[in-house]
C-alpha positions as MATLAB code, in Angstrom:
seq = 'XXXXXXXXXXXXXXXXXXXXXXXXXXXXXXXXXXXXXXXXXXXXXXXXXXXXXXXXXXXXXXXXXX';
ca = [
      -9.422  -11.272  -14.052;
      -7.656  -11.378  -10.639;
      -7.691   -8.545   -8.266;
      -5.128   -7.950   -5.285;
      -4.877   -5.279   -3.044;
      -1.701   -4.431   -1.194;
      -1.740   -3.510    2.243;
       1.581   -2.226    2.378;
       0.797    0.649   -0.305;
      -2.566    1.079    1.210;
      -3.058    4.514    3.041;
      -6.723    3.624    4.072;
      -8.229    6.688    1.637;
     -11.447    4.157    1.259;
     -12.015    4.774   -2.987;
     -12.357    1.052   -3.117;
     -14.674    0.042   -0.871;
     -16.903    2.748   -2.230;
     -16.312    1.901   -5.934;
     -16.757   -1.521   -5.724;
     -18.323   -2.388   -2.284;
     -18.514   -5.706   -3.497;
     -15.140   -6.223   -3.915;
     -13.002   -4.386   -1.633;
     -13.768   -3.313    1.781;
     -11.503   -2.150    4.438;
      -9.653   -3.526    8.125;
     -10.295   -2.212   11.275;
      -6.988    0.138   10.430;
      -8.748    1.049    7.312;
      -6.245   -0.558    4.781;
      -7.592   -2.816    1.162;
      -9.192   -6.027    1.933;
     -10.308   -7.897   -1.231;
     -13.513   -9.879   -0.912;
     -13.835  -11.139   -4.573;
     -10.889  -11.499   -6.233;
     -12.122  -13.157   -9.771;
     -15.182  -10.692  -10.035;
     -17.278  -11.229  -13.290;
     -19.664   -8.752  -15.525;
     -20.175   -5.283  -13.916;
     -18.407   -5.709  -11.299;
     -15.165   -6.199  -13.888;
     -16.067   -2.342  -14.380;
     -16.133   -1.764  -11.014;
     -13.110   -2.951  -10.051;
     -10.791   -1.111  -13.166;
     -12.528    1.994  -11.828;
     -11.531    1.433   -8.383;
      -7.999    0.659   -9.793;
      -8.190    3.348  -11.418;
      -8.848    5.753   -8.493;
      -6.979    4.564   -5.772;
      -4.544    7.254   -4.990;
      -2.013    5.100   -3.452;
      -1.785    2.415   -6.371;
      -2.500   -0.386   -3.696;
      -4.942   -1.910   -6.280;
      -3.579   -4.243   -9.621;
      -6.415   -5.531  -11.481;
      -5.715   -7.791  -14.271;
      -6.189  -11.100  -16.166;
      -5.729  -14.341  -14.251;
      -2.675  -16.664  -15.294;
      -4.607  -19.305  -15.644;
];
């Protein structure tokens, strides 16, 4: 699973970083920074949620190509 977060999209509303602290955190302008981007177990979970609840759609969670 690969996770990417896309500053662009991004308006800094923070539902990542407290979904999935882990995983995502934010800049110093607020915007998606992804600090695990193959997460495993729970944090899998975490991660779709976070997806899930972004309200921007900055976040794409999915399987790796690999």
């Amino acid at each position: 699973m690969e996770v990417h977060g896309d500053q662009e999209v991004c308006i800094g509303a923070g539902m990542c970083a407290l979904t999935a602290p882990g995983i995502f955190d934010q800049d110093e302008n607020g915007l998606v920074v992804v600090l695990t981007a193959e997460p495993s177990g729970d944090a899998r979970n975490k991660a779709l949620r976070a997806e899930r609840l972004c309200p921007s759609g900055a976040l794409r969670v999915g399987r790796s190509a690999g």
